[in-house]
PDB file of C-alpha atoms and ligand atoms in Angstrom:
ATOM      1  CA  MET R  23      -3.037  20.126  28.533  1.00 82.00           C
ATOM      2  CA  ARG R  24      -0.817  21.727  25.894  1.00 94.00           C
ATOM      3  CA  LYS R  25       1.310  19.351  23.820  1.00 98.00           C
ATOM      4  CA  ALA R  26       4.879  20.021  22.703  1.00 98.00           C
ATOM      5  CA  ARG R  27       4.985  20.694  18.965  1.00 98.00           C
ATOM      6  CA  ILE R  28       7.518  18.264  17.507  1.00 98.00           C
ATOM      7  CA  ALA R  29       9.425  18.482  14.212  1.00 99.00           C
ATOM      8  CA  VAL R  30      11.040  15.281  12.948  1.00 99.00           C
ATOM      9  CA  LEU R  31      14.044  15.718  10.633  1.00 98.00           C
ATOM     10  CA  VAL R  32      14.676  12.802   8.273  1.00 98.00           C
ATOM     11  CA  SER R  33      16.769  11.805   5.258  1.00 98.00           C
ATOM     12  CA  GLY R  34      15.754   8.298   4.248  1.00 97.00           C
ATOM     13  CA  GLY R  35      13.431   5.381   4.905  1.00 97.00           C
ATOM     14  CA  GLY R  36      11.871   6.847   8.001  1.00 98.00           C
ATOM     15  CA  THR R  37      11.263   3.702  10.048  1.00 98.00           C
ATOM     16  CA  ASN R  38      12.024   5.698  13.193  1.00 98.00           C
ATOM     17  CA  LEU R  39       9.539   8.356  12.086  1.00 98.00           C
ATOM     18  CA  GLN R  40       7.023   5.515  11.640  1.00 98.00           C
ATOM     19  CA  ALA R  41       7.747   4.292  15.174  1.00 98.00           C
ATOM     20  CA  LEU R  42       6.963   7.810  16.425  1.00 99.00           C
ATOM     21  CA  ILE R  43       3.741   8.019  14.411  1.00 98.00           C
ATOM     22  CA  ASP R  44       2.665   4.611  15.772  1.00 98.00           C
ATOM     23  CA  ALA R  45       3.602   5.605  19.328  1.00 98.00           C
ATOM     24  CA  GLN R  46       1.511   8.749  19.021  1.00 98.00           C
ATOM     25  CA  LYS R  47      -1.464   6.652  17.838  1.00 98.00           C
ATOM     26  CA  SER R  48      -1.075   4.105  20.614  1.00 98.00           C
ATOM     27  CA  GLY R  49      -0.704   6.776  23.317  1.00 98.00           C
ATOM     28  CA  ILE R  50       2.951   6.108  24.238  1.00 98.00           C
ATOM     29  CA  ILE R  51       3.569   9.681  23.112  1.00 98.00           C
ATOM     30  CA  LYS R  52       0.921  11.825  24.764  1.00 98.00           C
ATOM     31  CA  SER R  53       2.788  14.973  25.804  1.00 98.00           C
ATOM     32  CA  GLY R  54       3.817  15.904  22.269  1.00 98.00           C
ATOM     33  CA  GLU R  55       2.427  15.908  18.745  1.00 98.00           C
ATOM     34  CA  ILE R  56       4.354  15.462  15.517  1.00 98.00           C
ATOM     35  CA  SER R  57       3.547  18.729  13.783  1.00 98.00           C
ATOM     36  CA  LEU R  58       6.102  18.804  10.978  1.00 99.00           C
ATOM     37  CA  VAL R  59       8.449  16.503   9.051  1.00 99.00           C
ATOM     38  CA  VAL R  60      11.450  18.054   7.287  1.00 98.00           C
ATOM     39  CA  SER R  61      13.583  16.063   4.853  1.00 98.00           C
ATOM     40  CA  ASN R  62      16.832  17.189   3.248  1.00 98.00           C
ATOM     41  CA  ASN R  63      16.196  14.588   0.559  1.00 98.00           C
ATOM     42  CA  ALA R  64      13.220  14.873  -1.816  1.00 98.00           C
ATOM     43  CA  ASP R  65      13.258  11.095  -2.463  1.00 98.00           C
ATOM     44  CA  ALA R  66      13.078  10.051   1.189  1.00 98.00           C
ATOM     45  CA  TYR R  67      10.363   7.436   1.766  1.00 98.00           C
ATOM     46  CA  ALA R  68       9.865   9.124   5.145  1.00 98.00           C
ATOM     47  CA  LEU R  69       7.927  11.836   3.255  1.00 98.00           C
ATOM     48  CA  GLU R  70       5.373   9.201   2.151  1.00 98.00           C
ATOM     49  CA  ARG R  71       4.993   8.056   5.734  1.00 98.00           C
ATOM     50  CA  ALA R  72       4.286  11.641   6.842  1.00 98.00           C
ATOM     51  CA  LYS R  73       1.749  12.090   4.053  1.00 98.00           C
ATOM     52  CA  LYS R  74      -0.068   8.859   4.963  1.00 98.00           C
ATOM     53  CA  ALA R  75      -0.260  10.002   8.575  1.00 98.00           C
ATOM     54  CA  ASP R  76      -1.552  13.448   7.534  1.00 98.00           C
ATOM     55  CA  ILE R  77       1.474  15.271   8.901  1.00 98.00           C
ATOM     56  CA  LYS R  78       2.740  18.423   7.198  1.00 98.00           C
ATOM     57  CA  SER R  79       6.041  17.739   5.457  1.00 98.00           C
ATOM     58  CA  LEU R  80       8.521  19.646   3.361  1.00 98.00           C
ATOM     59  CA  VAL R  81      11.906  19.319   1.706  1.00 98.00           C
ATOM     60  CA  ILE R  82      14.837  21.617   2.510  1.00 98.00           C
ATOM     61  CA  SER R  83      17.940  20.502   0.656  1.00 97.00           C
ATOM     62  CA  ARG R  84      21.530  21.693   0.947  1.00 95.00           C
ATOM     63  CA  LYS R  85      21.664  21.634  -2.824  1.00 94.00           C
ATOM     64  CA  GLU R  86      18.886  24.181  -3.107  1.00 96.00           C
ATOM     65  CA  TYR R  87      19.764  26.369  -0.111  1.00 97.00           C
ATOM     66  CA  GLY R  88      23.576  26.088   0.016  1.00 96.00           C
ATOM     67  CA  ASP R  89      24.993  28.226   2.823  1.00 96.00           C
ATOM     68  CA  SER R  90      21.540  29.216   4.054  1.00 97.00           C
ATOM     69  CA  PHE R  91      20.455  25.553   4.515  1.00 98.00           C
ATOM     70  CA  GLU R  92      20.426  25.720   8.316  1.00 98.00           C
ATOM     71  CA  ASP R  93      18.937  29.218   8.402  1.00 98.00           C
ATOM     72  CA  LYS R  94      16.083  27.950   6.241  1.00 98.00           C
ATOM     73  CA  ILE R  95      15.488  25.043   8.627  1.00 98.00           C
ATOM     74  CA  THR R  96      15.591  27.428  11.613  1.00 98.00           C
ATOM     75  CA  SER R  97      13.092  29.875  10.116  1.00 98.00           C
ATOM     76  CA  THR R  98      10.798  27.008   9.064  1.00 98.00           C
ATOM     77  CA  LEU R  99      10.836  25.519  12.562  1.00 98.00           C
ATOM     78  CA  GLU R 100      10.102  28.924  14.068  1.00 98.00           C
ATOM     79  CA  GLU R 101       7.284  29.672  11.621  1.00 98.00           C
ATOM     80  CA  ASN R 102       5.733  26.363  12.621  1.00 98.00           C
ATOM     81  CA  GLU R 103       6.130  27.158  16.346  1.00 98.00           C
ATOM     82  CA  ILE R 104       8.148  24.011  16.971  1.00 98.00           C
ATOM     83  CA  ASP R 105       9.123  23.298  20.588  1.00 97.00           C
ATOM     84  CA  PHE R 106      11.199  20.193  20.099  1.00 98.00           C
ATOM     85  CA  ILE R 107      13.284  18.706  17.234  1.00 98.00           C
ATOM     86  CA  VAL R 108      13.854  14.979  16.717  1.00 99.00           C
ATOM     87  CA  LEU R 109      16.602  13.804  14.362  1.00 98.00           C
ATOM     88  CA  ALA R 110      15.423  10.413  13.105  1.00 98.00           C
ATOM     89  CA  GLY R 111      17.900   9.201  10.517  1.00 97.00           C
ATOM     90  CA  PHE R 112      18.828  12.797   9.584  1.00 97.00           C
ATOM     91  CA  MET R 113      22.166  12.445   7.832  1.00 95.00           C
ATOM     92  CA  CYS R 114      23.478  16.015   8.136  1.00 95.00           C
ATOM     93  CA  ILE R 115      25.804  17.307  10.832  1.00 92.00           C
ATOM     94  CA  LEU R 116      24.406  20.502  12.337  1.00 95.00           C
ATOM     95  CA  SER R 117      26.614  23.485  13.207  1.00 96.00           C
ATOM     96  CA  GLU R 118      27.192  24.957  16.631  1.00 97.00           C
ATOM     97  CA  LYS R 119      25.123  27.975  15.574  1.00 97.00           C
ATOM     98  CA  PHE R 120      22.110  25.720  14.992  1.00 98.00           C
ATOM     99  CA  THR R 121      22.555  23.425  17.999  1.00 98.00           C
ATOM    100  CA  SER R 122      23.101  26.315  20.432  1.00 97.00           C
ATOM    101  CA  HIS R 123      20.035  28.134  19.055  1.00 97.00           C
ATOM    102  CA  PHE R 124      17.942  25.079  20.019  1.00 98.00           C
ATOM    103  CA  ARG R 125      19.915  24.050  23.132  1.00 96.00           C
ATOM    104  CA  ASP R 126      18.305  21.093  24.967  1.00 96.00           C
ATOM    105  CA  LYS R 127      15.556  21.068  22.323  1.00 98.00           C
ATOM    106  CA  ILE R 128      17.132  18.605  19.823  1.00 98.00           C
ATOM    107  CA  ILE R 129      17.493  14.848  20.281  1.00 98.00           C
ATOM    108  CA  ASN R 130      18.974  12.187  17.996  1.00 98.00           C
ATOM    109  CA  VAL R 131      18.822   8.408  17.733  1.00 98.00           C
ATOM    110  CA  HIS R 132      22.141   6.712  16.998  1.00 98.00           C
ATOM    111  CA  PRO R 133      22.458   2.986  16.200  1.00 98.00           C
ATOM    112  CA  SER R 134      25.224   2.041  18.672  1.00 98.00           C
ATOM    113  CA  LEU R 135      25.988   2.262  22.370  1.00 98.00           C
ATOM    114  CA  ILE R 136      27.690   5.670  22.515  1.00 98.00           C
ATOM    115  CA  PRO R 137      30.666   6.227  23.016  1.00 98.00           C
ATOM    116  CA  SER R 138      31.336   3.238  20.723  1.00 98.00           C
ATOM    117  CA  PHE R 139      31.055   3.590  16.942  1.00 98.00           C
ATOM    118  CA  CYS R 140      29.887   7.194  16.877  1.00 98.00           C
ATOM    119  CA  GLY R 141      30.948  10.635  15.736  1.00 96.00           C
ATOM    120  CA  LYS R 142      31.852  11.896  12.289  1.00 93.00           C
ATOM    121  CA  GLY R 143      31.595   9.221   9.580  1.00 94.00           C
ATOM    122  CA  PHE R 144      29.536   6.803  11.679  1.00 97.00           C
ATOM    123  CA  TYR R 145      26.015   6.775  10.318  1.00 96.00           C
ATOM    124  CA  GLY R 146      23.482   4.243   9.030  1.00 96.00           C
ATOM    125  CA  LEU R 147      24.886   0.898   7.923  1.00 97.00           C
ATOM    126  CA  ARG R 148      28.491   2.053   8.502  1.00 98.00           C
ATOM    127  CA  VAL R 149      27.944   1.896  12.257  1.00 98.00           C
ATOM    128  CA  HIS R 150      26.983  -1.780  12.070  1.00 98.00           C
ATOM    129  CA  GLU R 151      29.827  -2.582   9.676  1.00 98.00           C
ATOM    130  CA  ALA R 152      32.245  -1.075  12.204  1.00 98.00           C
ATOM    131  CA  ALA R 153      30.750  -3.027  15.119  1.00 98.00           C
ATOM    132  CA  LEU R 154      31.011  -6.323  13.183  1.00 98.00           C
ATOM    133  CA  GLU R 155      34.536  -5.522  12.021  1.00 98.00           C
ATOM    134  CA  TYR R 156      35.645  -4.834  15.592  1.00 98.00           C
ATOM    135  CA  GLY R 157      34.009  -8.041  16.784  1.00 98.00           C
ATOM    136  CA  VAL R 158      31.990  -6.667  19.709  1.00 98.00           C
ATOM    137  CA  LYS R 159      29.352  -9.089  21.010  1.00 98.00           C
ATOM    138  CA  VAL R 160      26.894  -6.440  22.186  1.00 98.00           C
ATOM    139  CA  THR R 161      25.784  -3.271  20.435  1.00 98.00           C
ATOM    140  CA  GLY R 162      22.561  -1.266  20.691  1.00 98.00           C
ATOM    141  CA  ALA R 163      21.109   2.193  20.289  1.00 99.00           C
ATOM    142  CA  THR R 164      21.361   5.527  22.061  1.00 98.00           C
ATOM    143  CA  VAL R 165      19.059   8.533  22.204  1.00 99.00           C
ATOM    144  CA  HIS R 166      20.893  11.705  23.214  1.00 98.00           C
ATOM    145  CA  PHE R 167      20.621  15.475  23.193  1.00 98.00           C
ATOM    146  CA  VAL R 168      22.366  17.121  20.262  1.00 98.00           C
ATOM    147  CA  ASN R 169      25.134  19.644  20.824  1.00 97.00           C
ATOM    148  CA  GLU R 170      28.031  20.860  18.651  1.00 95.00           C
ATOM    149  CA  ILE R 171      29.946  17.578  19.053  1.00 96.00           C
ATOM    150  CA  PRO R 172      28.624  14.860  16.682  1.00 95.00           C
ATOM    151  CA  ASP R 173      26.933  12.228  18.912  1.00 96.00           C
ATOM    152  CA  GLY R 174      28.448  14.034  21.918  1.00 96.00           C
ATOM    153  CA  GLY R 175      25.428  15.392  23.831  1.00 98.00           C
ATOM    154  CA  LYS R 176      23.951  14.109  27.096  1.00 98.00           C
ATOM    155  CA  ILE R 177      22.531  10.575  26.880  1.00 98.00           C
ATOM    156  CA  ILE R 178      18.785  10.161  27.470  1.00 98.00           C
ATOM    157  CA  MET R 179      18.296   6.388  26.966  1.00 98.00           C
ATOM    158  CA  GLN R 180      20.268   3.368  25.739  1.00 98.00           C
ATOM    159  CA  LYS R 181      19.349  -0.231  25.004  1.00 99.00           C
ATOM    160  CA  ALA R 182      21.723  -3.109  24.349  1.00 99.00           C
ATOM    161  CA  VAL R 183      21.270  -5.652  21.535  1.00 99.00           C
ATOM    162  CA  GLU R 184      23.143  -8.943  21.103  1.00 98.00           C
ATOM    163  CA  ILE R 185      25.298  -9.598  18.060  1.00 98.00           C
ATOM    164  CA  LEU R 186      24.873 -13.150  16.752  1.00 98.00           C
ATOM    165  CA  ASP R 187      27.225 -15.358  14.735  1.00 97.00           C
ATOM    166  CA  GLY R 188      26.748 -14.828  11.028  1.00 98.00           C
ATOM    167  CA  ASP R 189      25.212 -11.343  11.355  1.00 98.00           C
ATOM    168  CA  THR R 190      25.551  -9.144   8.294  1.00 98.00           C
ATOM    169  CA  PRO R 191      25.397  -5.325   8.665  1.00 98.00           C
ATOM    170  CA  GLU R 192      21.851  -5.402   7.254  1.00 98.00           C
ATOM    171  CA  VAL R 193      20.642  -8.138   9.639  1.00 98.00           C
ATOM    172  CA  LEU R 194      22.224  -6.365  12.595  1.00 98.00           C
ATOM    173  CA  GLN R 195      20.780  -2.997  11.570  1.00 98.00           C
ATOM    174  CA  ARG R 196      17.292  -4.485  11.501  1.00 98.00           C
ATOM    175  CA  ARG R 197      17.706  -6.137  14.924  1.00 98.00           C
ATOM    176  CA  VAL R 198      19.013  -2.901  16.468  1.00 98.00           C
ATOM    177  CA  MET R 199      16.054  -1.003  15.033  1.00 98.00           C
ATOM    178  CA  GLU R 200      13.447  -3.544  16.165  1.00 98.00           C
ATOM    179  CA  GLU R 201      14.848  -4.259  19.608  1.00 98.00           C
ATOM    180  CA  ALA R 202      16.217  -0.843  20.505  1.00 99.00           C
ATOM    181  CA  GLU R 203      15.652   2.226  18.294  1.00 98.00           C
ATOM    182  CA  TRP R 204      11.915   1.842  17.725  1.00 98.00           C
ATOM    183  CA  LYS R 205      11.439   1.407  21.498  1.00 98.00           C
ATOM    184  CA  ILE R 206      13.738   3.986  23.087  1.00 99.00           C
ATOM    185  CA  LEU R 207      13.099   6.770  20.582  1.00 99.00           C
ATOM    186  CA  PRO R 208       9.334   7.024  21.305  1.00 99.00           C
ATOM    187  CA  LEU R 209       9.956   6.680  25.069  1.00 98.00           C
ATOM    188  CA  SER R 210      12.578   9.446  24.928  1.00 99.00           C
ATOM    189  CA  VAL R 211      10.303  11.685  22.858  1.00 98.00           C
ATOM    190  CA  GLU R 212       7.559  11.326  25.467  1.00 98.00           C
ATOM    191  CA  LYS R 213      10.015  11.972  28.314  1.00 98.00           C
ATOM    192  CA  VAL R 214      11.465  15.147  26.765  1.00 98.00           C
ATOM    193  CA  SER R 215       8.037  16.406  25.542  1.00 98.00           C
ATOM    194  CA  LYS R 216       6.706  16.094  29.073  1.00 98.00           C
ATOM    195  CA  GLU R 217       9.702  17.979  30.475  1.00 97.00           C
ATOM    196  CA  ILE R 218       9.241  20.737  27.885  1.00 96.00           C
ATOM    197  CA  ILE R 219       5.537  21.294  28.544  1.00 96.00           C
ATOM    198  CA  GLU R 220       6.062  21.164  32.282  1.00 95.00           C
ATOM    199  CA  GLY R 221       8.766  23.827  31.830  1.00 86.00           C
TER     200      GLY R 221
HETATM  201  C1  LIG U 664      18.704   4.517  11.855  1.00 50.55           C
HETATM  202  O1  LIG U 664      19.348   3.310  12.145  1.00 50.55           O
HETATM  203  C2  LIG U 664      19.292   5.649  12.650  1.00 50.55           C
HETATM  204  O2  LIG U 664      19.631   5.292  13.957  1.00 50.55           O
HETATM  205  C3  LIG U 664      20.519   5.954  11.855  1.00 50.55           C
HETATM  206  O3  LIG U 664      20.111   5.843  10.517  1.00 50.55           O
HETATM  207  C4  LIG U 664      19.010   4.940  10.415  1.00 50.55           C
HETATM  208  C5  LIG U 664      17.849   5.650   9.756  1.00 50.55           C
HETATM  209  O4  LIG U 664      16.779   4.775   9.508  1.00 50.55           O
HETATM  210  N1  LIG U 664      21.036   7.242  12.177  1.00 50.55           N
HETATM  211  C6  LIG U 664      22.339   7.526  12.201  1.00 50.55           C
HETATM  212  O5  LIG U 664      23.201   6.731  11.890  1.00 50.55           O
HETATM  213  C7  LIG U 664      22.682   8.948  12.642  1.00 50.55           C
HETATM  214  N2  LIG U 664      24.060   9.044  12.995  1.00 50.55           N
HETATM  215  P1  LIG U 664      15.282   5.282   9.293  1.00 50.55           P
HETATM  216  O6  LIG U 664      15.309   6.368   8.228  1.00 50.55           O
HETATM  217  O7  LIG U 664      14.556   4.062   8.809  1.00 50.55           O
HETATM  218  O8  LIG U 664      14.746   5.791  10.606  1.00 50.55           O
END
């Protein structure tokens, strides 16, 4: 059976990329294969993770490509015959031109229960800072399709995580990753890969 060719777009540590690599090894992801990792940041540790797993990786930075940044990503994905794009800690907002070109073919993991603490300006640790500041007792993670509205596409999976007394943004970030992101991202990738190959 054909597998969906997956590109993972990253910017930083790449723990979600690692969860995908591990899920592919353990067979949780069986309908897709991670064929390419693209980072907008040459220093991203995610690139090391790709290298260790023998996955082709490359850097496409806004600094280098300026206005043709997205066009470069598009042509690279097409050259590599990518079926499905996973944003895993990719800290760039993509334009409508890009998201409509790959409609229903891009998913993202966000570290809150959308529609809370999401949209422009809510990324990484800032999301957890906002949740703690507000004083919510439950947060979590969401995997969703990507459209032109930041964090606004159709939800695929969500998982709730408890906030405990004394949590710092860093402690909460780690718990949300362990209990939610690293579980629902691989499950969502398998679900969407299967749908893609089954047409
Ligand atoms: C993750 O928590 C991810 O959900 C978040 O950044 C972190 C990246 O970690 N993404 C966003 O906030 C996107 N809006 P990682 O590089 O270790 O996977």
